[in-house]
Amino acid sequence: MNYREVITIIAELLKGQLVVCANGFISRETFTISDRTENFYMIGSMGLASSIGLGVALSKPSRKVIILDGDGNLLMNLGSLPMIGSLQPKNLLHIVLDNEVYASTGNQPTISNVIELEDIAKSAKYAYIKKVTTDEELRREVVHILENDGPSFLLVKISDKEEQREIGRVTHSPEEIKERFMSAIAEITE
Amino acid sequence: MLKSEDFAQELINSGYDFFTGTPCTIIGNLIATLTERPDITYIPAVREDAAVGVAGGAYMAGKIPVVLMQNSGLGQCLNALTSLNLIYKLPCLLIVTWRGFGNKDAPEHLVMGRICEKLLDTIGIAHHTFNPDNIKVLINMSYKLITENNEPLALFLKEGVID
């Protein structure tokens, strides 16, 4: 699987769930594939998608909140995992796209080729943890975590190395991203 | 010296309803009070940038957040403030303990104690400093300012203002 396939599969399974996207290719691909008002694109503050998602999940327990994270982002704010585990928000789903590199800055290696991120999630006491490597497993597990209580942690191993290509940047201004995300949260859905 | 219970009550009366942060001895009692109160949530954070991120999420989900930290934490959350709060216009009240004030403290606090006001001036975050007579005024004003301007505001808290 590559990034595009993974994000396409996840996007197809979403309904009204809120999604906080980590910076870099995750926000840019998600914006390009399936822009929706329920998406918050974090364009700076690397590492903090999981913290932002936690704040949303704690403050809006009636809505499912998906954090679309990357291995580089996760490792940069690893303390977020035990915060989530200690607070046990049932509506928080943490999906980590793990390609073992910082893709948007030119594929410099992270350390997730030797460090098992799902083991860290286990130690941090997530309620449900799975690692997937195929599109079939990904579909099954995304459906499962969307239908069940969390906090859940889904590690998606990205095996296909990205060919160098142009990926569009998020064209909404940060304030627009915030305003429409806040409107989507305030709507009564689900 | 104002009791931490009363300080917390002022924050809540002003409209703040989400609290997170990291500790300092100056706000030890305040954090204990916030943790014990059944009507509000205090989220212990592992680092100041994580606290600022959680506060940003809480704001977008309808809360008006307060982040508590020592001034050393301003260094930790500098990028969160500049590349999250200031560009998305996410308000929060930063209550920042002022260690190293007047060059009198443990060595690790002295540099930040000297520069913490300048640091906020440089990144463009407004700040004021509590004294025993302005607590209520500053807290009330802070709520109005951050919710009208959609920006963070820092209130420095020196030792001896609250118990």
Coordinates of C-alpha atoms in Angstrom, one line a residue:
Chain A
M1 CA 0.0 0.0 0.0
N2 CA 1.1 3.6 -0.6
Y3 CA -0.1 6.8 1.1
R4 CA -2.7 7.5 -1.5
E5 CA -4.3 4.1 -1.4
V6 CA -4.4 4.2 2.4
I7 CA -6.0 7.6 2.7
T8 CA -8.4 6.8 -0.2
I9 CA -9.6 3.7 1.7
I10 CA -10.0 5.5 5.0
A11 CA -11.8 8.4 3.3
E12 CA -14.3 6.1 1.7
L13 CA -15.3 4.6 5.0
L14 CA -15.9 7.9 6.8
K15 CA -19.3 9.5 7.4
G16 CA -19.5 12.5 9.8
Q17 CA -16.4 11.7 11.9
L18 CA -14.0 14.5 12.8
V19 CA -10.5 14.0 11.5
V20 CA -7.4 15.8 12.7
C21 CA -4.6 15.4 10.1
A22 CA -0.9 15.6 10.9
N23 CA 1.2 18.1 8.9
G24 CA 3.1 17.2 5.8
F25 CA 1.9 14.7 3.2
I26 CA -0.9 13.4 5.4
S27 CA -2.7 16.7 5.4
R28 CA -1.8 17.4 1.8
E29 CA -2.9 14.0 0.5
T30 CA -6.1 14.0 2.6
F31 CA -7.0 17.5 1.3
T32 CA -6.3 16.4 -2.3
I33 CA -8.2 13.1 -2.1
S34 CA -11.2 14.1 0.0
D35 CA -11.5 17.6 1.3
R36 CA -14.3 17.9 3.8
T37 CA -15.3 20.4 6.5
E38 CA -14.8 17.7 9.2
N39 CA -11.1 17.7 8.4
F40 CA -8.7 19.8 10.4
Y41 CA -5.4 20.2 8.5
M42 CA -2.6 20.9 10.9
I43 CA -0.1 22.6 8.7
G44 CA 2.5 23.5 11.4
S45 CA 3.1 22.4 15.0
M46 CA 4.5 19.0 14.0
G47 CA 3.7 16.3 16.5
L48 CA 0.6 18.0 17.9
A49 CA -2.1 16.4 15.8
S50 CA -2.7 13.8 18.6
S51 CA -2.8 16.5 21.3
I52 CA -5.3 18.6 19.2
G53 CA -7.4 15.4 18.6
L54 CA -7.3 14.6 22.3
G55 CA -8.6 18.1 23.2
V56 CA -11.5 17.7 20.7
A57 CA -12.3 14.2 21.8
L58 CA -12.4 15.2 25.5
S59 CA -14.6 18.2 24.8
K60 CA -17.0 16.6 22.4
P61 CA -17.5 13.0 23.7
S62 CA -20.6 12.5 21.4
R63 CA -18.5 12.6 18.3
K64 CA -15.9 10.2 17.0
V65 CA -12.5 11.9 16.5
I66 CA -9.9 10.3 14.2
I67 CA -6.3 11.4 14.4
L68 CA -4.6 10.8 11.1
D69 CA -1.0 10.7 12.3
G70 CA 2.4 9.8 10.8
D71 CA 5.4 7.9 12.3
G72 CA 7.5 11.1 12.4
N73 CA 4.8 13.1 14.0
L74 CA 4.1 10.4 16.6
L75 CA 7.7 10.1 17.6
M76 CA 8.0 13.9 17.9
N77 CA 5.3 14.0 20.5
L78 CA 5.4 10.5 22.0
G79 CA 4.2 11.8 25.4
S80 CA 0.8 12.2 23.8
L81 CA 0.2 8.5 23.8
P82 CA 0.3 8.0 27.6
M83 CA -1.9 11.1 28.0
I84 CA -4.5 9.5 25.7
G85 CA -4.1 6.1 27.5
S86 CA -4.4 7.6 30.9
L87 CA -7.6 9.6 30.0
Q88 CA -9.2 6.7 27.9
P89 CA -11.4 8.8 25.6
K90 CA -13.7 6.2 24.1
N91 CA -14.3 8.4 21.0
L92 CA -10.7 8.7 20.0
L93 CA -9.3 6.7 17.1
H94 CA -5.6 7.1 16.4
I95 CA -4.5 5.9 12.9
V96 CA -0.8 6.1 12.2
L97 CA 0.5 6.0 8.7
D98 CA 4.0 4.5 9.1
N99 CA 6.3 4.8 6.1
E100 CA 9.4 4.9 8.3
V101 CA 10.5 8.2 6.8
Y102 CA 9.9 12.0 7.0
A103 CA 8.4 12.0 3.5
S104 CA 7.6 15.6 2.8
T105 CA 11.2 16.7 3.6
G106 CA 12.8 14.2 1.3
N107 CA 12.4 10.7 2.9
Q108 CA 14.9 11.0 5.7
P109 CA 14.5 7.9 7.9
T110 CA 12.6 8.1 11.2
I111 CA 13.4 5.2 13.6
S112 CA 10.1 3.3 13.2
N113 CA 11.9 0.7 11.2
V114 CA 13.4 -0.6 14.4
I115 CA 11.0 0.7 17.0
E116 CA 7.6 -1.0 17.1
L117 CA 5.1 1.8 17.5
E118 CA 2.2 -0.6 18.3
D119 CA 4.2 -1.8 21.4
I120 CA 4.5 1.8 22.6
A121 CA 0.7 2.1 22.2
K122 CA 0.2 -1.1 24.2
S123 CA 2.3 0.2 27.0
A124 CA 0.4 3.5 26.9
K125 CA -2.8 1.5 27.5
Y126 CA -4.8 2.1 24.4
A127 CA -7.9 -0.1 24.6
Y128 CA -7.6 -1.7 21.1
I129 CA -4.4 -2.0 19.0
K130 CA -3.8 -3.4 15.6
K131 CA -1.1 -3.3 12.9
V132 CA -2.2 -3.8 9.3
T133 CA -0.2 -4.2 6.1
T134 CA -2.7 -5.0 3.4
D135 CA -5.7 -3.1 2.1
E136 CA -8.1 -5.9 3.1
E137 CA -6.9 -5.7 6.7
L138 CA -7.1 -1.9 6.6
R139 CA -10.7 -1.9 5.5
R140 CA -11.7 -4.4 8.1
E141 CA -9.9 -2.7 11.0
V142 CA -11.1 0.9 10.1
V143 CA -14.7 -0.4 10.0
H144 CA -14.1 -2.1 13.4
I145 CA -12.6 0.9 15.2
L146 CA -15.4 3.2 13.7
E147 CA -18.0 0.9 15.2
N148 CA -16.4 0.2 18.6
D149 CA -15.1 2.1 21.6
G150 CA -11.5 3.3 21.9
P151 CA -9.1 4.7 22.5
S152 CA -7.9 2.6 19.6
F153 CA -4.6 2.6 17.8
L154 CA -4.3 1.4 14.2
L155 CA -0.8 1.2 12.8
V156 CA -0.8 1.1 9.0
K157 CA 2.5 0.1 7.5
I158 CA 3.2 1.9 4.2
S159 CA 5.4 -0.5 2.2
D160 CA 5.5 1.3 -1.2
K161 CA 8.1 4.0 -1.3
E162 CA 6.7 7.2 -2.7
E163 CA 7.9 8.2 -6.1
Q164 CA 8.9 11.8 -6.1
R165 CA 5.8 13.7 -7.2
E166 CA 4.0 16.9 -6.7
I167 CA 1.3 16.9 -4.0
G168 CA -1.0 19.9 -3.8
R169 CA -0.8 22.0 -0.7
V170 CA -3.9 22.8 1.4
T171 CA -5.3 25.9 -0.3
H172 CA -7.6 26.9 2.6
S173 CA -6.1 29.5 5.0
P174 CA -5.5 28.3 8.5
E175 CA -8.4 30.5 9.8
E176 CA -10.7 29.0 7.1
I177 CA -9.7 25.5 8.2
K178 CA -10.5 26.3 11.8
E179 CA -13.8 28.1 11.1
R180 CA -15.2 25.2 9.0
F181 CA -14.0 22.6 11.4
M182 CA -15.6 24.4 14.3
S183 CA -18.9 24.6 12.3
A184 CA -18.7 20.9 11.6
I185 CA -18.2 20.1 15.3
A186 CA -21.1 22.4 16.3
E187 CA -23.5 20.6 13.9
I188 CA -25.7 18.0 15.4
T189 CA -24.8 14.8 13.6
E190 CA -24.3 11.1 14.2
Chain B
M1 CA -2.3 36.7 49.4
L2 CA -5.3 35.3 47.5
K3 CA -6.3 31.7 48.1
S4 CA -5.9 29.4 45.2
E5 CA -9.5 28.3 45.6
D6 CA -10.6 31.9 45.0
F7 CA -8.2 32.4 42.1
A8 CA -9.7 29.2 40.5
Q9 CA -13.2 30.5 41.2
E10 CA -12.4 33.8 39.4
L11 CA -11.3 31.9 36.3
I12 CA -14.4 29.9 36.3
N13 CA -16.7 32.9 37.0
S14 CA -15.1 34.6 34.0
G15 CA -16.1 31.8 31.7
Y16 CA -13.0 29.6 31.5
D17 CA -14.1 25.9 31.4
F18 CA -11.1 23.8 30.3
F19 CA -7.8 23.6 32.1
T20 CA -4.6 21.8 31.3
G21 CA -0.9 22.4 31.9
T22 CA 2.2 21.4 33.7
P23 CA 3.1 22.1 37.3
C24 CA 5.3 24.6 39.2
T25 CA 5.5 25.0 42.9
I26 CA 3.9 28.5 42.6
I27 CA 0.7 26.9 41.2
G28 CA 0.8 23.7 43.2
N29 CA -2.3 24.6 45.2
L30 CA -4.1 26.0 42.2
I31 CA -3.6 22.7 40.3
A32 CA -4.8 20.7 43.3
T33 CA -7.9 22.9 43.5
L34 CA -8.6 22.5 39.8
T35 CA -8.1 18.8 39.9
E36 CA -10.4 18.3 42.9
R37 CA -13.3 20.4 41.6
P38 CA -16.0 18.1 40.1
D39 CA -17.4 20.8 37.9
I40 CA -14.4 21.4 35.7
T41 CA -11.7 19.3 34.0
Y42 CA -8.0 19.7 34.6
I43 CA -5.9 17.6 32.1
P44 CA -2.3 17.0 33.4
A45 CA -0.1 17.4 30.3
V46 CA 3.3 15.8 29.8
R47 CA 4.8 18.9 28.1
E48 CA 3.7 22.4 27.5
D49 CA 3.3 22.1 23.7
A50 CA 1.1 19.1 24.3
A51 CA -1.0 21.2 26.7
V52 CA -1.3 24.0 24.1
G53 CA -2.3 21.4 21.5
V54 CA -5.0 19.9 23.8
A55 CA -6.2 23.4 24.6
G56 CA -6.5 24.2 20.9
G57 CA -8.6 21.1 20.3
A58 CA -10.8 21.9 23.2
Y59 CA -11.3 25.5 22.0
M60 CA -12.5 24.2 18.6
A61 CA -14.9 21.9 20.3
G62 CA -16.5 24.8 22.2
K63 CA -14.4 25.3 25.3
I64 CA -12.5 28.4 26.5
P65 CA -9.2 27.0 27.7
V66 CA -6.5 27.9 30.2
V67 CA -3.0 26.5 30.0
L68 CA -0.9 26.6 33.2
M69 CA 2.9 26.4 33.0
Q70 CA 6.2 27.6 34.4
N71 CA 8.0 30.2 32.2
S72 CA 10.5 27.5 31.3
G73 CA 7.6 25.9 29.4
L74 CA 7.4 28.9 27.1
G75 CA 10.5 27.5 25.4
Q76 CA 8.9 24.1 25.0
C77 CA 5.7 25.4 23.4
L78 CA 7.1 28.3 21.3
N79 CA 6.5 26.5 18.0
A80 CA 3.0 25.5 19.1
L81 CA 2.2 29.1 19.8
T82 CA 3.6 30.5 16.6
S83 CA 2.6 27.7 14.1
L84 CA -0.7 26.7 15.7
N85 CA -2.3 29.4 17.8
L86 CA -1.1 32.5 16.0
I87 CA -1.9 31.3 12.5
Y88 CA -5.2 29.6 13.1
K89 CA -6.2 32.3 15.6
L90 CA -6.8 29.9 18.5
P91 CA -7.3 31.7 21.8
C92 CA -6.2 30.5 25.2
L93 CA -5.2 32.0 28.4
L94 CA -1.6 31.2 29.4
I95 CA -1.0 31.5 33.1
V96 CA 2.8 31.4 33.3
T97 CA 4.7 31.4 36.6
W98 CA 7.6 33.8 36.6
R99 CA 10.5 31.9 38.0
G100 CA 13.9 33.8 38.0
F101 CA 12.2 37.2 38.6
G102 CA 14.7 39.8 39.7
N103 CA 17.6 37.4 39.1
K104 CA 16.8 35.6 42.3
D105 CA 16.2 31.9 41.8
A106 CA 18.0 28.6 41.0
P107 CA 20.5 29.0 38.1
E108 CA 18.3 27.2 35.6
H109 CA 15.6 29.8 35.9
L110 CA 17.7 33.0 35.5
V111 CA 18.0 33.3 31.8
M112 CA 14.3 32.7 31.1
G113 CA 13.4 34.9 34.1
R114 CA 15.2 37.7 32.4
I115 CA 13.8 37.2 28.9
C116 CA 10.3 35.8 29.2
E117 CA 8.5 39.1 28.6
K118 CA 10.8 39.9 25.6
L119 CA 10.2 36.4 24.2
L120 CA 6.4 37.0 24.1
D121 CA 6.9 40.5 22.8
T122 CA 9.0 39.0 20.0
I123 CA 6.4 36.5 18.9
G124 CA 3.6 39.0 19.4
I125 CA 1.7 37.6 22.3
A126 CA 0.3 40.2 24.7
H127 CA 1.1 39.7 28.4
H128 CA 0.5 41.2 31.8
T129 CA 1.7 40.4 35.3
F130 CA -0.5 39.7 38.3
N131 CA -0.1 41.7 41.5
P132 CA -2.2 41.3 44.6
D133 CA -4.6 44.1 43.5
N134 CA -5.3 43.3 39.9
I135 CA -6.2 39.6 39.9
K136 CA -9.9 39.9 39.3
V137 CA -9.5 42.7 36.7
L138 CA -6.8 40.8 34.7
I139 CA -8.8 37.6 34.7
N140 CA -12.0 39.3 33.5
M141 CA -10.1 41.3 30.9
S142 CA -8.2 38.3 29.6
Y143 CA -11.4 36.4 28.8
K144 CA -12.8 39.4 26.8
L145 CA -9.4 39.9 25.0
I146 CA -8.8 36.3 24.0
T147 CA -12.3 35.7 22.8
E148 CA -12.6 38.9 20.9
N149 CA -9.1 38.8 19.3
N150 CA -8.9 35.0 18.9
E151 CA -5.3 35.0 20.2
P152 CA -3.5 33.7 23.3
L153 CA -2.7 36.0 26.1
A154 CA -0.2 35.4 28.9
L155 CA -0.6 36.4 32.5
F156 CA 2.6 36.1 34.5
L157 CA 2.3 34.9 38.1
K158 CA 5.1 35.6 40.6
E159 CA 5.6 33.9 43.9
G160 CA 3.5 35.2 46.7
V161 CA 0.5 36.5 44.8
I162 CA -1.6 33.3 45.5
D163 CA -1.1 30.8 48.3

